[in-house]
mmCIF file of C-alpha atoms in Angstrom:
data_model
loop_
_atom_site.group_PDB
_atom_site.id
_atom_site.type_symbol
_atom_site.label_atom_id
_atom_site.label_comp_id
_atom_site.label_asym_id
_atom_site.label_seq_id
_atom_site.Cartn_x
_atom_site.Cartn_y
_atom_site.Cartn_z
ATOM 1 C CA MET H 22 -14.090 19.025 18.690
ATOM 2 C CA THR H 23 -12.725 18.162 22.224
ATOM 3 C CA GLY H 24 -14.192 15.626 24.346
ATOM 4 C CA ALA H 25 -14.117 12.594 26.444
ATOM 5 C CA GLY H 26 -16.308 9.462 27.145
ATOM 6 C CA THR H 27 -16.014 5.995 29.276
ATOM 7 C CA ALA H 28 -17.373 3.137 29.842
ATOM 8 C CA ALA H 29 -16.636 -0.060 31.885
ATOM 9 C CA GLY H 30 -18.336 -3.303 32.269
ATOM 10 C CA ASP H 31 -17.901 -7.062 31.804
ATOM 11 C CA CYS H 32 -17.662 -8.547 28.633
ATOM 12 C CA GLU H 33 -16.166 -11.398 26.686
ATOM 13 C CA VAL H 34 -12.575 -10.493 27.212
ATOM 14 C CA GLY H 35 -13.072 -9.824 30.974
ATOM 15 C CA ARG H 36 -13.676 -6.382 32.886
ATOM 16 C CA LEU H 37 -13.127 -3.749 30.186
ATOM 17 C CA SER H 38 -12.520 -0.442 30.556
ATOM 18 C CA LEU H 39 -12.699 2.083 27.547
ATOM 19 C CA GLU H 40 -11.906 5.743 27.277
ATOM 20 C CA CYS H 41 -12.455 7.649 23.889
ATOM 21 C CA ARG H 42 -10.955 11.065 23.809
ATOM 22 C CA SER H 43 -11.126 13.722 20.965
ATOM 23 C CA VAL H 44 -9.185 17.034 20.457
ATOM 24 C CA ASN H 45 -9.111 19.267 17.470
ATOM 25 C CA GLY H 46 -7.767 18.062 14.083
ATOM 26 C CA ARG H 47 -8.635 19.096 10.191
ATOM 27 C CA GLY H 48 -9.368 15.717 9.055
ATOM 28 C CA LEU H 49 -9.928 12.247 11.295
ATOM 29 C CA ASN H 50 -7.029 10.513 12.953
ATOM 30 C CA VAL H 51 -8.019 7.688 15.126
ATOM 31 C CA LYS H 52 -5.509 5.974 17.431
ATOM 32 C CA VAL H 53 -6.375 2.810 19.601
ATOM 33 C CA TYR H 54 -4.391 1.521 22.548
ATOM 34 C CA LEU H 55 -5.847 -1.927 23.957
ATOM 35 C CA ALA H 56 -4.475 -4.510 26.452
ATOM 36 C CA SER H 57 -3.135 -7.520 25.118
ATOM 37 C CA GLU H 58 -6.526 -9.556 25.903
ATOM 38 C CA CYS H 59 -8.230 -7.189 23.027
ATOM 39 C CA GLN H 60 -5.297 -7.457 20.793
ATOM 40 C CA GLY H 61 -6.597 -8.090 17.179
ATOM 41 C CA LEU H 62 -9.728 -5.803 17.586
ATOM 42 C CA GLU H 63 -8.011 -2.380 16.840
ATOM 43 C CA SER H 64 -8.647 -2.510 13.285
ATOM 44 C CA ALA H 65 -12.440 -3.154 14.102
ATOM 45 C CA ILE H 66 -12.954 -0.408 16.705
ATOM 46 C CA GLU H 67 -11.150 2.164 14.472
ATOM 47 C CA ASP H 68 -13.458 1.366 11.909
ATOM 48 C CA ARG H 69 -16.363 1.645 14.047
ATOM 49 C CA VAL H 70 -14.962 5.267 15.416
ATOM 50 C CA ARG H 71 -14.847 6.319 11.629
ATOM 51 C CA GLN H 72 -18.574 5.203 11.323
ATOM 52 C CA ARG H 73 -19.583 7.802 13.860
ATOM 53 C CA ILE H 74 -17.245 10.489 13.826
ATOM 54 C CA ARG H 75 -15.913 12.662 11.002
ATOM 55 C CA ARG H 76 -13.239 15.049 12.368
ATOM 56 C CA GLY H 77 -10.775 15.298 15.125
ATOM 57 C CA SER H 78 -7.745 13.333 16.616
ATOM 58 C CA VAL H 79 -9.411 10.669 18.430
ATOM 59 C CA ARG H 80 -8.030 8.066 21.083
ATOM 60 C CA VAL H 81 -9.442 5.103 22.207
ATOM 61 C CA ALA H 82 -7.776 3.259 25.078
ATOM 62 C CA GLY H 83 -8.795 0.181 26.845
ATOM 63 C CA ILE H 84 -7.523 -1.836 29.719
ATOM 64 C CA VAL H 85 -8.683 -5.149 31.263
ATOM 65 C CA SER H 86 -8.631 -5.499 35.348
ATOM 66 C CA ASP H 87 -9.901 -9.205 35.369
ATOM 67 C CA PRO H 88 -9.006 -10.917 32.344
ATOM 68 C CA ARG H 89 -11.252 -13.973 31.133
ATOM 69 C CA GLN H 90 -9.068 -17.386 30.443
ATOM 70 C CA THR H 91 -10.362 -19.117 27.114
ATOM 71 C CA SER H 92 -8.857 -22.125 27.920
ATOM 72 C CA GLU H 93 -7.354 -23.762 30.848
ATOM 73 C CA PRO H 94 -3.500 -23.592 31.137
ATOM 74 C CA GLN H 95 -1.801 -26.875 30.563
ATOM 75 C CA LEU H 96 1.675 -27.783 31.805
ATOM 76 C CA ASN H 97 3.722 -29.240 29.159
ATOM 77 C CA THR H 98 6.276 -31.203 31.615
ATOM 78 C CA GLU H 99 8.454 -32.962 28.947
ATOM 79 C CA PHE H 100 9.236 -29.730 27.052
ATOM 80 C CA GLY H 101 9.637 -28.097 30.580
ATOM 81 C CA GLU H 102 12.284 -30.529 31.927
ATOM 82 C CA ARG H 103 14.416 -30.002 28.475
ATOM 83 C CA VAL H 104 14.449 -26.399 28.458
ATOM 84 C CA ALA H 105 15.128 -26.428 32.236
ATOM 85 C CA LYS H 106 18.230 -28.459 31.530
ATOM 86 C CA ARG H 107 18.952 -25.867 28.781
ATOM 87 C CA LEU H 108 18.878 -22.882 30.920
ATOM 88 C CA GLU H 109 20.716 -24.599 33.899
ATOM 89 C CA GLU H 110 23.413 -25.295 31.447
ATOM 90 C CA PHE H 111 23.591 -21.559 29.933
ATOM 91 C CA ALA H 112 23.269 -20.231 33.756
ATOM 92 C CA GLU H 113 26.077 -22.116 35.077
ATOM 93 C CA ARG H 114 28.217 -20.249 32.285
ATOM 94 C CA VAL H 115 27.425 -17.044 32.985
ATOM 95 C CA GLY H 116 26.947 -17.737 36.787
ATOM 96 C CA LYS H 117 23.483 -17.044 37.458
ATOM 97 C CA ALA H 118 20.738 -19.086 38.804
ATOM 98 C CA VAL H 119 17.644 -20.337 37.469
ATOM 99 C CA SER H 120 14.323 -20.065 38.962
ATOM 100 C CA LEU H 121 11.118 -21.701 38.427
ATOM 101 C CA SER H 122 9.469 -18.791 37.103
ATOM 102 C CA ASP H 123 11.971 -18.273 34.434
ATOM 103 C CA ILE H 124 11.306 -21.806 33.232
ATOM 104 C CA LEU H 125 7.427 -21.273 33.559
ATOM 105 C CA ALA H 126 7.839 -18.008 31.547
ATOM 106 C CA PHE H 127 9.466 -19.748 28.555
ATOM 107 C CA PRO H 128 7.169 -19.904 25.803
ATOM 108 C CA GLY H 129 5.611 -23.474 25.106
ATOM 109 C CA VAL H 130 6.029 -24.452 28.799
ATOM 110 C CA VAL H 131 2.534 -23.682 29.977
ATOM 111 C CA GLU H 132 0.216 -23.945 27.024
ATOM 112 C CA GLY H 133 -3.012 -22.025 27.064
ATOM 113 C CA GLN H 134 -1.867 -18.898 28.416
ATOM 114 C CA SER H 135 -1.890 -15.506 27.008
ATOM 115 C CA ARG H 136 1.176 -14.578 25.138
ATOM 116 C CA SER H 137 2.488 -11.049 24.176
ATOM 117 C CA GLY H 138 3.044 -10.251 20.393
ATOM 118 C CA PRO H 139 0.598 -9.220 17.438
ATOM 119 C CA LYS H 140 -2.624 -11.318 16.865
ATOM 120 C CA LEU H 141 -4.649 -11.352 13.797
ATOM 121 C CA SER H 142 -7.537 -8.964 13.327
ATOM 122 C CA ARG H 143 -11.028 -10.226 14.333
ATOM 123 C CA GLU H 144 -14.268 -8.564 14.746
ATOM 124 C CA LEU H 145 -15.671 -7.114 17.674
ATOM 125 C CA PRO H 146 -17.598 -9.274 20.301
ATOM 126 C CA GLU H 147 -21.039 -7.964 21.018
ATOM 127 C CA GLY H 148 -20.052 -6.834 24.748
ATOM 128 C CA VAL H 149 -17.038 -4.824 23.368
ATOM 129 C CA ILE H 150 -19.386 -3.549 20.822
ATOM 130 C CA ARG H 151 -21.747 -2.398 23.633
ATOM 131 C CA LEU H 152 -19.080 -0.435 25.722
ATOM 132 C CA LEU H 153 -17.378 0.985 22.962
ATOM 133 C CA ASP H 154 -20.934 2.503 21.976
ATOM 134 C CA GLU H 155 -21.408 3.738 25.193
ATOM 135 C CA ALA H 156 -17.948 5.481 25.174
ATOM 136 C CA LEU H 157 -18.785 7.175 22.172
ATOM 137 C CA ASP H 158 -22.030 8.306 23.003
ATOM 138 C CA ALA H 159 -20.765 10.065 25.934
ATOM 139 C CA LEU H 160 -17.941 11.423 23.680
ATOM 140 C CA ILE H 161 -20.213 12.633 20.674
ATOM 141 C CA GLU H 162 -22.474 14.298 23.784
ATOM 142 C CA ASP H 163 -19.199 16.366 25.075
ATOM 143 C CA ARG H 164 -18.650 17.583 21.537
ATOM 144 C CA VAL H 165 -22.146 18.531 20.677
ATOM 145 C CA ARG H 166 -22.359 20.577 23.473
ATOM 146 C CA GLU H 167 -18.865 22.445 22.600
ATOM 147 C CA GLY H 168 -20.186 22.716 18.971
ATOM 148 C CA GLU H 169 -23.320 24.630 20.075
ATOM 149 C CA ALA H 170 -21.536 27.192 22.352
ATOM 150 C CA THR H 171 -19.069 27.520 19.327
ATOM 151 C CA THR H 172 -21.876 28.154 16.848
ATOM 152 C CA ALA H 173 -23.417 30.780 19.136
ATOM 153 C CA VAL H 174 -20.282 32.651 19.304
ATOM 154 C CA MET H 175 -19.670 32.300 15.712
ATOM 155 C CA LEU H 176 -22.980 33.494 14.736
ATOM 156 C CA LYS H 177 -22.930 36.658 16.830
ATOM 157 C CA GLU H 178 -19.574 37.479 15.085
ATOM 158 C CA VAL H 179 -20.752 36.867 11.600
ATOM 159 C CA GLU H 180 -23.671 39.295 12.589
ATOM 160 C CA SER H 181 -20.980 41.849 13.666
ATOM 161 C CA ILE H 182 -18.789 41.625 10.609
ATOM 162 C CA GLY H 183 -22.474 41.930 8.737
ATOM 163 C CA GLU H 184 -22.846 45.500 10.545
ATOM 164 C CA THR H 185 -19.179 46.383 9.796
ATOM 165 C CA LEU H 186 -19.889 45.466 6.187
ATOM 166 C CA GLU H 187 -22.880 47.891 6.109
ATOM 167 C CA GLU H 188 -21.192 50.683 7.260
ATOM 168 C CA ILE H 189 -18.233 50.091 4.769
ATOM 169 C CA ARG H 190 -21.410 50.028 2.153
ATOM 170 C CA VAL H 191 -22.652 53.347 3.378
ATOM 171 C CA LEU H 192 -19.096 54.874 3.223
ATOM 172 C CA ALA H 193 -18.419 53.726 -0.542
ATOM 173 C CA PRO H 194 -20.164 56.122 -2.714
ATOM 174 C CA GLN H 195 -18.593 59.042 -0.249
ATOM 175 C CA VAL H 196 -15.156 57.970 -1.388
ATOM 176 C CA VAL H 197 -15.760 58.887 -4.859
ATOM 177 C CA GLU H 198 -17.199 62.303 -4.109
ATOM 178 C CA ASP H 199 -14.583 62.963 -1.825
ATOM 179 C CA HIS H 200 -11.976 62.380 -4.481
ATOM 180 C CA ARG H 201 -13.865 65.015 -6.726
ATOM 181 C CA GLU H 202 -13.883 67.554 -4.553
ATOM 182 C CA ARG H 203 -10.128 67.650 -3.567
ATOM 183 C CA LEU H 204 -9.389 67.222 -7.441
ATOM 184 C CA LEU H 205 -11.296 70.274 -8.222
ATOM 185 C CA GLN H 206 -9.787 72.165 -5.315
ATOM 186 C CA ARG H 207 -6.322 71.339 -6.172
ATOM 187 C CA VAL H 208 -6.853 71.959 -10.005
ATOM 188 C CA ASN H 209 -8.630 75.333 -9.039
ATOM 189 C CA GLU H 210 -5.891 76.062 -6.760
ATOM 190 C CA PHE H 211 -3.231 75.469 -9.509
ATOM 191 C CA LEU H 212 -5.109 77.648 -11.954
ATOM 192 C CA ASP H 213 -5.825 80.335 -9.900
ATOM 193 C CA GLY H 214 -4.559 83.727 -11.373
ATOM 194 C CA ARG H 215 -3.973 81.850 -15.049
ATOM 195 C CA ALA H 216 -5.770 82.241 -17.950
ATOM 196 C CA LYS H 217 -6.304 78.525 -18.123
ATOM 197 C CA THR H 218 -9.548 76.557 -16.853
ATOM 198 C CA MET H 219 -10.195 72.882 -16.678
ATOM 199 C CA GLU H 220 -13.110 71.703 -18.828
ATOM 200 C CA PRO H 221 -16.020 69.681 -16.914
ATOM 201 C CA ASP H 222 -15.556 66.780 -18.988
ATOM 202 C CA ASP H 223 -11.777 66.317 -18.032
ATOM 203 C CA VAL H 224 -12.810 66.447 -14.171
ATOM 204 C CA ILE H 225 -15.502 63.703 -15.186
ATOM 205 C CA ARG H 226 -13.478 61.540 -16.983
ATOM 206 C CA GLU H 227 -10.705 61.867 -14.434
ATOM 207 C CA VAL H 228 -13.430 60.889 -11.463
ATOM 208 C CA SER H 229 -14.854 57.949 -13.518
ATOM 209 C CA VAL H 230 -11.239 56.402 -13.870
ATOM 210 C CA PHE H 231 -11.135 56.842 -10.153
ATOM 211 C CA ALA H 232 -14.157 55.378 -9.291
ATOM 212 C CA ASP H 233 -13.525 52.468 -11.543
ATOM 213 C CA ARG H 234 -10.133 51.731 -10.008
ATOM 214 C CA VAL H 235 -11.968 51.919 -6.438
ATOM 215 C CA ASP H 236 -14.980 50.357 -6.860
ATOM 216 C CA ILE H 237 -15.460 47.787 -3.994
ATOM 217 C CA SER H 238 -19.237 46.991 -4.901
ATOM 218 C CA GLU H 239 -18.735 43.496 -5.988
ATOM 219 C CA GLU H 240 -16.408 42.584 -3.036
ATOM 220 C CA ILE H 241 -18.924 44.183 -0.665
ATOM 221 C CA GLN H 242 -21.703 41.944 -2.031
ATOM 222 C CA ARG H 243 -19.814 38.837 -2.385
ATOM 223 C CA LEU H 244 -18.877 39.170 1.387
ATOM 224 C CA ALA H 245 -22.644 39.614 1.964
ATOM 225 C CA VAL H 246 -23.528 36.583 0.131
ATOM 226 C CA HIS H 247 -20.337 34.404 1.823
ATOM 227 C CA GLY H 248 -21.674 36.135 5.324
ATOM 228 C CA SER H 249 -25.587 34.925 4.601
ATOM 229 C CA LYS H 250 -24.426 31.464 3.904
ATOM 230 C CA ALA H 251 -22.157 31.018 6.710
ATOM 231 C CA HIS H 252 -25.191 32.101 8.673
ATOM 232 C CA ASP H 253 -27.321 29.414 7.215
ATOM 233 C CA VAL H 254 -24.703 26.657 7.527
ATOM 234 C CA LEU H 255 -24.028 27.479 11.286
ATOM 235 C CA ARG H 256 -27.919 27.353 11.849
ATOM 236 C CA GLY H 257 -28.527 24.459 10.004
ATOM 237 C CA GLY H 258 -26.426 22.196 12.064
ATOM 238 C CA GLY H 259 -24.591 18.771 11.502
ATOM 239 C CA ALA H 260 -20.941 18.304 10.098
ATOM 240 C CA VAL H 261 -20.310 22.189 9.374
ATOM 241 C CA GLY H 262 -16.750 22.646 10.092
ATOM 242 C CA ARG H 263 -15.259 22.425 6.428
ATOM 243 C CA LYS H 264 -18.156 24.170 4.949
ATOM 244 C CA CYS H 265 -17.296 27.136 7.320
ATOM 245 C CA GLU H 266 -13.554 27.081 6.919
ATOM 246 C CA PHE H 267 -14.231 27.263 2.997
ATOM 247 C CA LEU H 268 -16.627 30.086 3.590
ATOM 248 C CA VAL H 269 -14.224 32.156 6.035
ATOM 249 C CA GLN H 270 -11.373 31.328 3.643
ATOM 250 C CA GLU H 271 -13.584 33.210 0.899
ATOM 251 C CA MET H 272 -14.504 36.097 3.504
ATOM 252 C CA LEU H 273 -10.929 36.648 4.124
ATOM 253 C CA ARG H 274 -9.699 36.735 0.392
ATOM 254 C CA GLU H 275 -12.522 39.218 -0.631
ATOM 255 C CA ALA H 276 -11.965 41.483 2.466
ATOM 256 C CA ASN H 277 -8.257 41.715 1.530
ATOM 257 C CA THR H 278 -8.910 42.656 -1.966
ATOM 258 C CA LEU H 279 -11.272 45.232 -0.448
ATOM 259 C CA GLY H 280 -8.759 46.949 1.544
ATOM 260 C CA SER H 281 -6.259 47.013 -0.865
ATOM 261 C CA LYS H 282 -8.721 48.770 -3.326
ATOM 262 C CA SER H 283 -9.978 51.498 -1.318
ATOM 263 C CA PRO H 284 -7.922 54.236 -0.408
ATOM 264 C CA ASP H 285 -10.048 55.990 2.079
ATOM 265 C CA VAL H 286 -8.998 55.865 5.860
ATOM 266 C CA ASN H 287 -12.227 54.949 7.528
ATOM 267 C CA VAL H 288 -12.618 52.415 5.093
ATOM 268 C CA ALA H 289 -9.366 51.054 6.038
ATOM 269 C CA HIS H 290 -10.185 50.981 9.783
ATOM 270 C CA LEU H 291 -13.327 49.041 9.121
ATOM 271 C CA VAL H 292 -11.517 46.421 6.740
ATOM 272 C CA VAL H 293 -9.190 45.988 9.590
ATOM 273 C CA ARG H 294 -11.863 45.328 12.288
ATOM 274 C CA MET H 295 -13.763 42.993 9.790
ATOM 275 C CA LYS H 296 -10.557 41.017 9.058
ATOM 276 C CA ALA H 297 -10.093 40.811 12.929
ATOM 277 C CA GLY H 298 -13.722 39.227 13.014
ATOM 278 C CA ILE H 299 -12.943 36.655 9.938
ATOM 279 C CA ASP H 300 -9.632 35.632 12.046
ATOM 280 C CA LYS H 301 -11.780 34.623 15.111
ATOM 281 C CA LEU H 302 -14.296 32.940 12.772
ATOM 282 C CA LYS H 303 -11.205 31.041 11.236
ATOM 283 C CA GLU H 304 -10.109 29.653 14.810
ATOM 284 C CA GLN H 305 -13.476 28.993 15.737
ATOM 285 C CA ALA H 306 -14.260 26.755 12.583
ATOM 286 C CA ALA H 307 -11.652 24.276 13.554
ATOM 287 C CA ASN H 308 -13.502 23.675 16.611
ATOM 288 C CA LEU H 309 -16.248 22.229 14.774
ATOM 289 C CA GLU H 310 -16.877 18.784 13.172
#
């Protein structure tokens, strides 16, 4: 979700230069910083950004290099004379001098000049819309390029996780068989030289209980479904970041359950490898809109 876009040109407020930048973010956070000539346009600019971008922290900055005067400044001489007199009286008491610029800077002396302070919200002029859309186009183009590269990496990781899951699927039945053999071996060693023998039904019952306790077939199936869904979402394009984050969260949950249920060392190693891949997916999903 990182990128940048710029645009510059003449418009209703003067020579306007706009820059739109974005970085990763869970939701959408828009901040607008404008020159005084553009005050009052912040809300409208934020609304237009939200129409085109869904996730990330977006910063819009605008400066005006050649402001356009909306009205000719007029000098209020009568008011200026009163201001000068009051300023001179105050300056005499504090031991300072009053300059012409001090008088002209006093609000109301020069009428029609731009003044600092908040202005009411207003609609975007057509020229500002044109420049903003141009900057947003460049920003979105940047984000699309990054998203395509991130998607390619994630698809490879999903395929790798699927291959690891298939290895676990192959090993899962052998875990129960190995337990049966170890159980028989331990029992036979214990009963060696004794008159007692272990009934086959006892072995079957013990192995069945163990098989039920370590059965990971459901976790394997759900992981396969989540992986297939993640593959389809990434291939489908569009805004996929939130969907991928949800699927990755579910994959991690199933992987944790799978690892806790299986006592086999080889399966445990494969689960660790798979969880490392899921963690990579989680990091990359944060980069997608």
